[in-house]
XYZ file of C-alpha atoms in Angstrom:
637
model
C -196.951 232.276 -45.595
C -197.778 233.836 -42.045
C -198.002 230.218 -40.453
C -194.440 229.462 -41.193
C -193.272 233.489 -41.070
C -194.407 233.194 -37.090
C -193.244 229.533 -36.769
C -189.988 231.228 -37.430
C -190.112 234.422 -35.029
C -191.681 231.593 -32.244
C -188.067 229.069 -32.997
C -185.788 232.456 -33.036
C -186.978 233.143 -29.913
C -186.614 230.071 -28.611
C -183.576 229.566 -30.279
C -182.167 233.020 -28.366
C -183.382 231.569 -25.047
C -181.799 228.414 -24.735
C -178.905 229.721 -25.902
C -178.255 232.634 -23.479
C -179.369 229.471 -20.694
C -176.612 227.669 -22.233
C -174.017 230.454 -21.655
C -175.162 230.784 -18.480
C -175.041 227.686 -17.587
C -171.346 227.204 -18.844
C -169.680 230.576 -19.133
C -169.381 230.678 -15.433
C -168.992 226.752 -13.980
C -166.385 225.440 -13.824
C -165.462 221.640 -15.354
C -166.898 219.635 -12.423
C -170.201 221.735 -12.811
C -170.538 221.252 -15.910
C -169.941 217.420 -15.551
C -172.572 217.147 -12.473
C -174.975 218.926 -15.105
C -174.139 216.297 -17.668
C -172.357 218.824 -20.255
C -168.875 217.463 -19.776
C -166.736 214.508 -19.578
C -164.038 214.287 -17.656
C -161.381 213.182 -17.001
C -161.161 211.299 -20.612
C -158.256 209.481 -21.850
C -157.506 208.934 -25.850
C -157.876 205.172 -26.932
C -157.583 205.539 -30.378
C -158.030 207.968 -33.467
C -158.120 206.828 -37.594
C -158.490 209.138 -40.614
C -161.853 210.286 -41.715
C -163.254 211.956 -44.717
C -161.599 214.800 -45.802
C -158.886 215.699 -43.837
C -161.109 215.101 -40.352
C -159.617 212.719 -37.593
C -161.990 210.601 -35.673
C -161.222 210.225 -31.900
C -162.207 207.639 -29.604
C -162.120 208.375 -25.697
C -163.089 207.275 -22.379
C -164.353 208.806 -19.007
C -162.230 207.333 -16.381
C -164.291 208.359 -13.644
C -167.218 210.016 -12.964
C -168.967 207.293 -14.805
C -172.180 207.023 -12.799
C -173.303 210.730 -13.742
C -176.369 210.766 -16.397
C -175.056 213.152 -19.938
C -176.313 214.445 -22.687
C -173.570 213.695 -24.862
C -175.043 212.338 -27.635
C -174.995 210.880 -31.429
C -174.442 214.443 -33.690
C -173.977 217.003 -30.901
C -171.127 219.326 -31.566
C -168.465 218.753 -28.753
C -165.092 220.130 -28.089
C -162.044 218.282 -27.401
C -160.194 220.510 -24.262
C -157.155 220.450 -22.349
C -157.695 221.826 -18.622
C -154.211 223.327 -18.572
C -155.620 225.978 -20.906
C -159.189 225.232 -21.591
C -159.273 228.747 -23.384
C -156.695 228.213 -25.952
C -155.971 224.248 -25.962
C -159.143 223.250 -27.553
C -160.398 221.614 -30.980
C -163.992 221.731 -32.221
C -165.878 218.607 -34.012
C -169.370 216.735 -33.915
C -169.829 213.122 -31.912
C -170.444 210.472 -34.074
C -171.076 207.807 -31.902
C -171.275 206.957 -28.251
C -172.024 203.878 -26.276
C -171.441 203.716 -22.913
C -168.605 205.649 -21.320
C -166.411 205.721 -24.980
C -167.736 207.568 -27.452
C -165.829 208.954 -30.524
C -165.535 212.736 -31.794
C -164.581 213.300 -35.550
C -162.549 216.579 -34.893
C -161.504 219.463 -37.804
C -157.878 218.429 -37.917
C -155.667 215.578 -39.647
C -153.860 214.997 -36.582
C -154.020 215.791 -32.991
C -152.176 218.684 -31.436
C -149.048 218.317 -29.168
C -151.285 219.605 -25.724
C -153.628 216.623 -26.422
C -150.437 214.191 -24.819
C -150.315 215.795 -21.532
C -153.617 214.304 -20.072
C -155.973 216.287 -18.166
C -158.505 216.525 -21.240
C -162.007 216.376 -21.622
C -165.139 216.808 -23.733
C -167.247 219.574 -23.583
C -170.803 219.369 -25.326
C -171.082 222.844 -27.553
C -174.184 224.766 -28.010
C -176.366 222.580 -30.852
C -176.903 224.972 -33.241
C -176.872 222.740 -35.909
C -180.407 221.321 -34.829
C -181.989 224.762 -34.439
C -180.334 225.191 -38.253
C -181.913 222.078 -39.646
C -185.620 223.371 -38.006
C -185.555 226.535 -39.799
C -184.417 225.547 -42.881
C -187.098 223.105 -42.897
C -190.019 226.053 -42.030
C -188.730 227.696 -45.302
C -188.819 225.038 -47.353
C -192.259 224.327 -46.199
C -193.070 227.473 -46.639
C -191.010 227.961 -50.026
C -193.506 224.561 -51.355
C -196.881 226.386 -50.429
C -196.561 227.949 -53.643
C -196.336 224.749 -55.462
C -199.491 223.412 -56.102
C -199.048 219.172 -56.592
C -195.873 219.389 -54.399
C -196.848 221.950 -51.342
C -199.933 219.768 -51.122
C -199.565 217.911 -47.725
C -198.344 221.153 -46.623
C -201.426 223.135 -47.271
C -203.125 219.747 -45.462
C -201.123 220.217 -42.223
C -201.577 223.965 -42.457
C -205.600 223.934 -42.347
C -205.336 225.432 -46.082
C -206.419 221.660 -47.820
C -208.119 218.418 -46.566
C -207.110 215.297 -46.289
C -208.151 212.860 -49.079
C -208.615 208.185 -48.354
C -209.133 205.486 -50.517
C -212.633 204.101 -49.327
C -212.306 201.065 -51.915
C -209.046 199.506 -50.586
C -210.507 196.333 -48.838
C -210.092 196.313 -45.113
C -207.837 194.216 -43.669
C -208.163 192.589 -39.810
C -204.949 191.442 -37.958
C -206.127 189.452 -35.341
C -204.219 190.114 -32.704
C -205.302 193.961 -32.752
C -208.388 195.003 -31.218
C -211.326 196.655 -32.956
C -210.079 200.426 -32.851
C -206.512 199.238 -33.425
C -207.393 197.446 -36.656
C -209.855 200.582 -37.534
C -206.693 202.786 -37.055
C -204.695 200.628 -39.243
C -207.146 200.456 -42.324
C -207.211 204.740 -41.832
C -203.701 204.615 -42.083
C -203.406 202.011 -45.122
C -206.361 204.105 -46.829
C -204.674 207.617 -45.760
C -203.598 209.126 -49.167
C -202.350 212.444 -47.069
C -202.798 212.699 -43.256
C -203.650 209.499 -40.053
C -203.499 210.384 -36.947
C -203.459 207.753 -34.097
C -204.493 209.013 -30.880
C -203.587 206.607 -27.995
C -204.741 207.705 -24.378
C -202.511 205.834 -22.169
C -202.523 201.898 -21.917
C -204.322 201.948 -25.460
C -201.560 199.972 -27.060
C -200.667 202.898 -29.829
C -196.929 201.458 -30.420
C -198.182 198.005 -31.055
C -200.704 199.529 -33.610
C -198.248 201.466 -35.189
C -195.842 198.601 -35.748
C -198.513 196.790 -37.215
C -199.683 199.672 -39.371
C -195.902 200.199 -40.479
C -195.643 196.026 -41.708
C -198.909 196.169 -43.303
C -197.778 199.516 -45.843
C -194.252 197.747 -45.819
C -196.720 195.302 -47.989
C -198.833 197.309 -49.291
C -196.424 199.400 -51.190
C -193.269 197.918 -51.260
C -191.623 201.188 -50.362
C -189.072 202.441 -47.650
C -190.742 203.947 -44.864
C -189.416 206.620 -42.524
C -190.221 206.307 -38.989
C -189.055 208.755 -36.488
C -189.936 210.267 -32.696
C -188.217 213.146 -30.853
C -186.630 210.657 -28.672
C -183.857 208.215 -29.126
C -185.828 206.295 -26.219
C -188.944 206.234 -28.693
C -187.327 205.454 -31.723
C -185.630 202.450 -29.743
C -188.581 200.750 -28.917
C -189.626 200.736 -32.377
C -186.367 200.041 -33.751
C -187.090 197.231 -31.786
C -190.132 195.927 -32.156
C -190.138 196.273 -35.891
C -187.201 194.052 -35.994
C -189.173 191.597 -33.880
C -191.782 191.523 -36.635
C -189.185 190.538 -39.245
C -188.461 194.000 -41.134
C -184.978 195.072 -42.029
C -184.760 198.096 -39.597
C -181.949 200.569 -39.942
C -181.496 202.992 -36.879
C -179.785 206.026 -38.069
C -177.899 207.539 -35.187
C -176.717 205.546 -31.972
C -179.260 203.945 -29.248
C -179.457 205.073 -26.206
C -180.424 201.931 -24.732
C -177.112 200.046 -25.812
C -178.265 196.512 -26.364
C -176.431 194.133 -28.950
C -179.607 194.181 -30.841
C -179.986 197.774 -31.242
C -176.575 198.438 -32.173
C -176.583 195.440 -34.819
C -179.247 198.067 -36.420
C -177.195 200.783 -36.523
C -175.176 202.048 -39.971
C -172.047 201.660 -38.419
C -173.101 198.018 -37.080
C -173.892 197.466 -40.989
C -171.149 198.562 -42.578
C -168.793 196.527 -40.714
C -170.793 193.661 -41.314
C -170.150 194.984 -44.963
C -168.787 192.353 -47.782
C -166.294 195.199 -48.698
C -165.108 195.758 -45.093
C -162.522 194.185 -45.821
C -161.245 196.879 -48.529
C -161.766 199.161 -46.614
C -160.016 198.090 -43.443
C -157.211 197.487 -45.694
C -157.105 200.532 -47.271
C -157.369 202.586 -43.811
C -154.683 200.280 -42.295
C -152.451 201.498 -45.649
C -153.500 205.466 -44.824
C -152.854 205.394 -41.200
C -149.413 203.633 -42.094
C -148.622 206.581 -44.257
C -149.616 209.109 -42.017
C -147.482 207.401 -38.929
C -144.546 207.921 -41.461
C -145.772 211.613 -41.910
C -145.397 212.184 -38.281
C -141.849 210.769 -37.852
C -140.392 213.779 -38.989
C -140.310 216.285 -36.704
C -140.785 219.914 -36.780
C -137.147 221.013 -37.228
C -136.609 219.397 -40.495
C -135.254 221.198 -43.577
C -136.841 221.219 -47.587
C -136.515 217.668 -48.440
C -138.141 216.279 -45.414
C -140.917 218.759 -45.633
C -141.570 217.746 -49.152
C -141.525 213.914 -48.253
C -143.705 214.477 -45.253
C -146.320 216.792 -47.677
C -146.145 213.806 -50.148
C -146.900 210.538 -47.563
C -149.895 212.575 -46.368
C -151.566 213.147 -49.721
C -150.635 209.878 -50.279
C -152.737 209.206 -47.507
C -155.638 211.611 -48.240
C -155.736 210.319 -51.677
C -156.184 207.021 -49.992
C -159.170 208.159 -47.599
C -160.708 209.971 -50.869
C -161.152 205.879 -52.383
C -161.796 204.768 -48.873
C -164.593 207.048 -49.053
C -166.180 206.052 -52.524
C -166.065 202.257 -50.932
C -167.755 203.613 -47.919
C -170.008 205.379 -50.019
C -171.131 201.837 -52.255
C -171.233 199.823 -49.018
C -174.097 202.439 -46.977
C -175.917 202.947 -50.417
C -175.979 199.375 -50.453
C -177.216 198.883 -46.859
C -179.801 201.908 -47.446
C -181.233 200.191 -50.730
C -182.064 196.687 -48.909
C -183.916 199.083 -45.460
C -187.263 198.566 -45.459
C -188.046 201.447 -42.385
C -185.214 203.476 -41.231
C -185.559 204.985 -38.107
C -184.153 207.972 -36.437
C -185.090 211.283 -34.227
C -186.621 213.849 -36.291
C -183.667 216.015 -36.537
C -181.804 212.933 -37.198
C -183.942 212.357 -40.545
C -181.454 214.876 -41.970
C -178.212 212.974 -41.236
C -176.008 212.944 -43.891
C -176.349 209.555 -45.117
C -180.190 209.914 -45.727
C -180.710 213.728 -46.366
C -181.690 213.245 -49.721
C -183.851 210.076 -49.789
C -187.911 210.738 -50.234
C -190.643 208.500 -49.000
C -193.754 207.289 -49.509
C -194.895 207.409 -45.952
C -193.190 208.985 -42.698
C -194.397 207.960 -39.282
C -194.270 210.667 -36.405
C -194.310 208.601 -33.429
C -194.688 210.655 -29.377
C -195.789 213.433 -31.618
C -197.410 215.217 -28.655
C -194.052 215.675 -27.891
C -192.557 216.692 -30.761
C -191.721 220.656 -31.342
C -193.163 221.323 -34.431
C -190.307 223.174 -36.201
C -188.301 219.831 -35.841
C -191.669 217.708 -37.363
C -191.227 219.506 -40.571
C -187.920 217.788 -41.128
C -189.037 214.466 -41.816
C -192.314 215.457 -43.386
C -190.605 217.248 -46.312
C -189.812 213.643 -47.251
C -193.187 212.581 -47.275
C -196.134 212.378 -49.386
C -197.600 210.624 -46.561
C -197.553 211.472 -43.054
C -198.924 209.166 -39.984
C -198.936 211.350 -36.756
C -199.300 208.947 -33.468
C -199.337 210.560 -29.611
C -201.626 212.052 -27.244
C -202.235 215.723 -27.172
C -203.372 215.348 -23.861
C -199.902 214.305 -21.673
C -196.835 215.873 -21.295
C -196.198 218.469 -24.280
C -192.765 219.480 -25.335
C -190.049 221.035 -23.132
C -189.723 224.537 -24.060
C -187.136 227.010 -22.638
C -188.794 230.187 -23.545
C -191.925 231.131 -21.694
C -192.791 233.733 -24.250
C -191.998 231.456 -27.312
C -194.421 228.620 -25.419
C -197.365 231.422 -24.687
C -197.138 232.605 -27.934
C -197.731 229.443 -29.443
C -194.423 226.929 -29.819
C -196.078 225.079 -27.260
C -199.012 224.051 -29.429
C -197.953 220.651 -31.446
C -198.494 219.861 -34.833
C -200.770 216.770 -33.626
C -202.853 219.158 -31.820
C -203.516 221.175 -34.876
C -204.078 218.637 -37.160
C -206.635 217.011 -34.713
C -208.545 219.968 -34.209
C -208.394 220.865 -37.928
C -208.714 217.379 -39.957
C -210.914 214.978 -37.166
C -211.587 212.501 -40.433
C -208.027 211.979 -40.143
C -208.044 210.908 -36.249
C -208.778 207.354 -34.533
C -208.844 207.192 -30.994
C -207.822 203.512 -29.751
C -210.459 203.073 -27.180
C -209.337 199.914 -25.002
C -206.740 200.252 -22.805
C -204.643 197.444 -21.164
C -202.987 199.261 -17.908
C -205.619 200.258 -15.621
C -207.780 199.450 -13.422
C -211.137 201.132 -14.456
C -211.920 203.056 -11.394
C -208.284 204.671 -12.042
C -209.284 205.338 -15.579
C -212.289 206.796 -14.979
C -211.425 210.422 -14.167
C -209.000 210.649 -17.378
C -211.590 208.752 -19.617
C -214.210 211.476 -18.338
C -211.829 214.197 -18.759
C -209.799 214.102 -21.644
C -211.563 211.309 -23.757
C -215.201 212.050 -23.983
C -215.630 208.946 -21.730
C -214.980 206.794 -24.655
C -212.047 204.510 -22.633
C -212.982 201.508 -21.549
C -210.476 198.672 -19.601
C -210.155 195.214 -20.808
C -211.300 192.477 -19.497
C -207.974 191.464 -17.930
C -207.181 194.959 -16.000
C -210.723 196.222 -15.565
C -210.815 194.848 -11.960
C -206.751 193.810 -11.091
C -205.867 194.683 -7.906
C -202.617 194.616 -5.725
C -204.459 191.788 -3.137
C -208.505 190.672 -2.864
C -210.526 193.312 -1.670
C -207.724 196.083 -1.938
C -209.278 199.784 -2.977
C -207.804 200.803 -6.242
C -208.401 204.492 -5.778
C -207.857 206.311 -3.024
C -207.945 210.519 -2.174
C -206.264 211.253 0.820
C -207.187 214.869 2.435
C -204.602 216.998 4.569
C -206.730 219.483 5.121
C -206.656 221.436 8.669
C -204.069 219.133 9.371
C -201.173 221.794 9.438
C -199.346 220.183 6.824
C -198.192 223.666 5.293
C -196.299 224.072 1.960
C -192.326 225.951 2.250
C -190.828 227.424 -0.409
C -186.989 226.127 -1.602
C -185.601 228.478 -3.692
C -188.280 227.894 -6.357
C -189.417 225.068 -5.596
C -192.382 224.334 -3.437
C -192.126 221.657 -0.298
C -194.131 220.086 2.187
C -192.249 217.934 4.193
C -194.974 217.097 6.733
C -197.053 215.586 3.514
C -193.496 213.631 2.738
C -193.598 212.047 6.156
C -197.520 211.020 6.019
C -197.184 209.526 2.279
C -193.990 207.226 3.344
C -196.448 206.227 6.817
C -199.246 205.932 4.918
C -196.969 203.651 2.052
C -195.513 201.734 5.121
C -198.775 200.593 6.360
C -199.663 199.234 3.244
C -196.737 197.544 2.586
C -196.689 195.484 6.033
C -200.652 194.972 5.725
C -199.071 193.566 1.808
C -196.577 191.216 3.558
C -199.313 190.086 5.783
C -201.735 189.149 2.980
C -202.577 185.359 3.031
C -201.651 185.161 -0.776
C -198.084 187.536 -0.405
C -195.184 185.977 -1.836
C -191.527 188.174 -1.480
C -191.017 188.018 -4.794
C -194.451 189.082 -5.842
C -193.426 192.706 -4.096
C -195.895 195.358 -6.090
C -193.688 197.917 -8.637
C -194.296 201.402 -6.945
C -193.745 205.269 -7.864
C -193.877 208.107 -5.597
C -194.148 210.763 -7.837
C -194.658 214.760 -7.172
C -194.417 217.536 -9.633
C -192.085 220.172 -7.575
C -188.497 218.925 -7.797
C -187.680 219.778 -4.251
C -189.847 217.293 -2.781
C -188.905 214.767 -4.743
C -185.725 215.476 -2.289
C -187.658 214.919 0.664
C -189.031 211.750 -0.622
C -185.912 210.196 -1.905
C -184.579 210.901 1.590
C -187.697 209.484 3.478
C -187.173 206.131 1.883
C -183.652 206.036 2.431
C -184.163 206.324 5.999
C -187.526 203.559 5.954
C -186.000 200.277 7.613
C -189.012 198.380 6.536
C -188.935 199.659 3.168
C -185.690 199.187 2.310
C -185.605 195.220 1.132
C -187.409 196.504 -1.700
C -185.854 199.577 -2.974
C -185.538 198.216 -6.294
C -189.338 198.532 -6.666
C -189.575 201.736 -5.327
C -189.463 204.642 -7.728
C -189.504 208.268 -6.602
C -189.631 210.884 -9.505
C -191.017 213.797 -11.316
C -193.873 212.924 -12.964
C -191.994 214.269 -16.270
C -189.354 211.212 -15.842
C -192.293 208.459 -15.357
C -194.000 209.957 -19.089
C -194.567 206.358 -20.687
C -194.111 204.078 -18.073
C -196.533 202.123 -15.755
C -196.337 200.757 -12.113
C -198.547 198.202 -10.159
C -198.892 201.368 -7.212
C -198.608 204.961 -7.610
C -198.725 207.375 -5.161
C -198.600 211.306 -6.048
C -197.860 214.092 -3.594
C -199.103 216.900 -4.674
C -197.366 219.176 -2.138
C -199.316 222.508 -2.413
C -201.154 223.887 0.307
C -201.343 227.358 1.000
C -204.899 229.783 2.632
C -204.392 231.662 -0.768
C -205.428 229.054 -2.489
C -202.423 229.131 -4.639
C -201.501 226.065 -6.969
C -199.228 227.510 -9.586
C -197.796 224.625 -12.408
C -200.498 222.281 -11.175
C -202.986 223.644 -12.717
C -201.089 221.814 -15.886
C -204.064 219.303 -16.222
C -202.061 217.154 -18.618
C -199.049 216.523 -16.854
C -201.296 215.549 -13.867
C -203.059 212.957 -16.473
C -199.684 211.412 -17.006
C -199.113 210.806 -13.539
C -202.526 209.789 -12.807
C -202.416 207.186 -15.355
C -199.191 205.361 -14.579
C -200.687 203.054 -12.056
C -201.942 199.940 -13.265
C -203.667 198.529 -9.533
C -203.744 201.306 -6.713
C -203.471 205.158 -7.031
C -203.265 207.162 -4.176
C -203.137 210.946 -4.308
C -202.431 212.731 -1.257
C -203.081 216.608 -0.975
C -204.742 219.777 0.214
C -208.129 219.903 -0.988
C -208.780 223.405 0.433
C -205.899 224.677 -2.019
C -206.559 221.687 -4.737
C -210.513 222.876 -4.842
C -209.627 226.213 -6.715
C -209.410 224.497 -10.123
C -212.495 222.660 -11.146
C -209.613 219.881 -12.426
C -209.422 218.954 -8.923
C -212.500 219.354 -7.153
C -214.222 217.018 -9.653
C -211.937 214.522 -9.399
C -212.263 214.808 -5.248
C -215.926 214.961 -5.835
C -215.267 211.668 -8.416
C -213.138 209.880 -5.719
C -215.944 210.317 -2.973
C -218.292 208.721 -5.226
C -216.071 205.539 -5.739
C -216.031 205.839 -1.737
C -212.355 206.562 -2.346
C -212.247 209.898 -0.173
C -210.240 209.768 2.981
C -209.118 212.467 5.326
C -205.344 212.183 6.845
C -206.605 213.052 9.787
C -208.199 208.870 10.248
C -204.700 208.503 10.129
C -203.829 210.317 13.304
C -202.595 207.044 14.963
C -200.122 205.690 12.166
């Protein structure tokens, strides 16, 4: 009872945090702040609205300009509908149901739309999501609440440390061929799970393809709907995706981010109006929305008799929507009865259209990423749970430092691997990286158990290239500034796009070079700032610029499960204190060391790098690969 009685203080804190960071963030800004930080739309103009259930009206808008700035308006937020006349007063409360590019529509708490909402100048605000933090904490207590149930609270006394996890040893292995041998050992734990698998896939490893194949294989095994979520809509894309690929009927609750044709023919909504009783329905909305028109003809200055008539056309309508509703109703229960996996984010596993259903297995996909309060969602579903990540890259983003030091920080995965390792399989090959770039991590983080295949083991940007390379600014002046609180270095900036510029002519001048053939590349850094300086280094690189389009520079945060032929980090600190402050998160600097399939080159301090072991070993690792440079051979660039 104390493990979910502190979950709960850790989320409430949390929970008080981002909300006062919320307020801050809006209270004072006005609307074309809060659009730059992605909370707002606007301007919008109205496109259409129909009838919903109950006496709701669903709104569909668009952003008219602005349309190039990155949101966060998303599937289930709450939103408000505002006019900026009177933002204060002219406004109308409801909960985004779906959004694809730069429409999206909001089902709003009225039957019809106000008089202010014709004068133009409106917009949608995205509300604080309390509703999420609500679903998490109901969740903790009915975790906790099944603890004292002894057949039903058992996977929760599993995940809790209290129980351990029981397999079938006499189900007969199975091999897919196209898996390797830890893949296809991972699979059989999973099929032979009767509790608790955990997949742990170091980068490269190929963890989504095993999990897809892991997913088809109990699809077959026991005939039974499986639930397979991520704390991403990103991540629950790609596997909406590539189980549909393998020929499972996939249905994606909520709406993809990545707004293919394919994804969206996934989606409920996509379904529905594929629906054999579509047609009903569209007939009897068409019939509502008639009646309501009528409704509205009569204006406000209209005596007893109109009132009444008006009152009667729009229960005639609502009595409509009620049967449009029990249609609706038949045609999703329908759709859900024929899924085989539905997908969806974890908070999404509650959405009302699949709140109630129970599985036999639920797949936790990223769950290194996943805040645990939100993992207990989907797992009260369950009486199987597969957890698949890697404890040992980016964890989730928490807003309150206390909440993360206390603990929210910690994920479920790393728990459970620490507390049931008869549950775990590490997939051991990876398919990325050259091996003297996996080296370091492999020694690191994964007992030196990694080992390249055959195919990337040696790949290399051009014959004779060095894969690895550690270039030192030490004593060469290149002194760290401080940007509000952000650290910079812009002589480092200037070396690393010299140092990238050499390359890239010595590239073009490569017998074997073709144009087209340019290398991917990120230039990544942790500290925001210098990302700055680097974006605005390559801008103003004439010899760079044919092949911006190759050229990525990012946080290392943004480049969390992607890959590139090149990577080069700066790591931007240097300071005669020694001081290295958020770098001395190891596992953020695993994610960007691993991104790089061909050449890594990190450039940095090594007097101020040396004060964490993390560092000096991998200098020392570097020098022993003959990888070690100092900037100062450079001198001449």
């Amino acid at each position: 009872m104390d493990y979910f009685k502190r979950l709960l203080d850790l989320l409430k804190t949390e929970r008080e945090e981002d909300k006062a960071s919320y307020q801050r963030l809006t209270e004072r800004s006005s609307v074309s702040e809060r659009r730059a930080g992605g909370l707002s739309w606007y301007p919008i103009a109205i496109r259409g609205s129909e009838m919903s259930r109950g006496d709701y009206l669903t709104v569909e808008v668009e952003r008219t300009t602005h349309q190039d700035i990155s949101h966060q308006l998303r599937f289930g937020m709450p939103a408000v509908l505002f006019s900026n006349h009177e933002p204060k007063k002219d406004r109308l409360e409801g909960i985004i149901t779906h959004q694809g590019g730069n429409r999206l529509k909001i089902t709003l708490r009225t039957d019809e739309l106000p008089e202010w909402s014709r004068d133009g100048k409106l917009g949608i605000d995205l509300l604080f999501d309390d509703n999420s933090y609500d679903e998490m904490q109901g969740a903790i207590k009915s975790a906790a609440a099944l603890l004292e149930n002894e057949k039903e609270g058992r996977l929760v006394k599993i995940l809790t440390g209290e129980k351990s996890p029981s397999f079938n040893e006499e189900l007969p292995k199975i091999a897919i061929p196209t898996l390797n041998s830890s893949q296809n050992e991972a699979v059989n734990k999973i099929l032979s799970a009767s509790d608790l698998a955990i997949v742990h896939g170091p980068p490269g490893t190929g963890k989504t393809t095993t999990l897809v194949q892991a997913i088809k294989a109990l699809v077959r095994q026991d005939y039974q709907q499986i639930l397979v979520v991520a704390p991403s809509n990103t991540a629950v894309d790609l596997l909406s995706e590539k189980l549909t690929d393998e020929g499972l009927n996939v249905l994606r609750v909520g709406n993809p981010v990545r707004v293919s044709e394919r994804l969206m023919s996934l989606t409920l909504d996509s379904k529905i109006t594929a629906h054999t009783r579509m047609k009903d329905i569209k007939a009897l909305k068409k019939q509502a929305n008639e009646y309501k028109n009528l409704a509205h003809k009569y204006k406000r200055n209209f005596g007893k008799a109109e009132r009444d008539q008006r009152k009667a056309l729009f229960d005639e309508a609502h009595k409509i929507m009620k049967e449009v509703g029990s249609v609706e109703q038949y045609a999703i229960e329908d759709i859900l009865s024929k899924a085989q996996v539905i997908t969806a984010t974890l908070v999404g596993a509650n959405h009302y259209t699949v709140r109630n259903l129970r599985y036999k297995t639920v797949v936790i996909d990223e769950a290194g990423q996943a805040l645990e309060p939100a993992c207990w969602i989907p797992i009260l579903k369950a009486e199987k749970v597969v957890l698949a990540g890697d404890h040992f890259q980016l964890a989730p983003t928490i807003k309150s430092s206390e909440a993360a030091k206390n603990g929210l920080s910690t994920t479920l995965l790393e728990k459970c691997v620490s507390l049931h390792p008869e549950s775990v399989t590490l997939l051991e090959e990876q398919y990325r990286m050259n091996e003297a770039i996996m080296g370091y991590s492999s020694k690191i983080f994964y007992q030196n158990k990694l080992k390249a295949n055959v195919s990337v083991a040696r790949h290399l940007v051009f014959p004779d290239d060095a894969p690895l390379a550690f270039i030192d600014t030490a004593g060469c002046g290149f002194d760290e500034k401080l940007e509000g609180t952000s650290s910079t270095n812009p002589d480092e900036a200037a070396f690393l796009f010299k140092h990238l510029t050499q390359y890239a002519s010595e590239l073009m001048h490569s017998k074997s070079f073709k144009i087209e053939n340019f290398p991917t590349i990120a230039v990544i850094s942790p500290y925001k700032e210098q990302i700055g300086l680097l974006k605005e280094q390559l801008i103003h690189n004439a010899v760079l610029q044919p092949f911006t389009d190759k050229i990525s520079v990012n946080t290392i945060d943004s480049f969390q499960g992607q890959e590139r032929d090149i990577v080069y980090i700066s790591m931007t600190r240097s300071n005669p204190e020694g001081e290295i402050g958020f770098l001395s998160d190891i596992r953020r600097m695993n994610v960007a060391m691993t991104r790089a399939r061909k050449k890594l080159v990190v450039i940095g301090d090594s007097a101020t790098l040396s004060n964490l072991p993390f560092y000096s070993d991998f200098i020392s690792y570097a020098d022993g690969l003959n990888a070690y440079q100092s900037a100062w051979e450079f001198a001449d660039m």
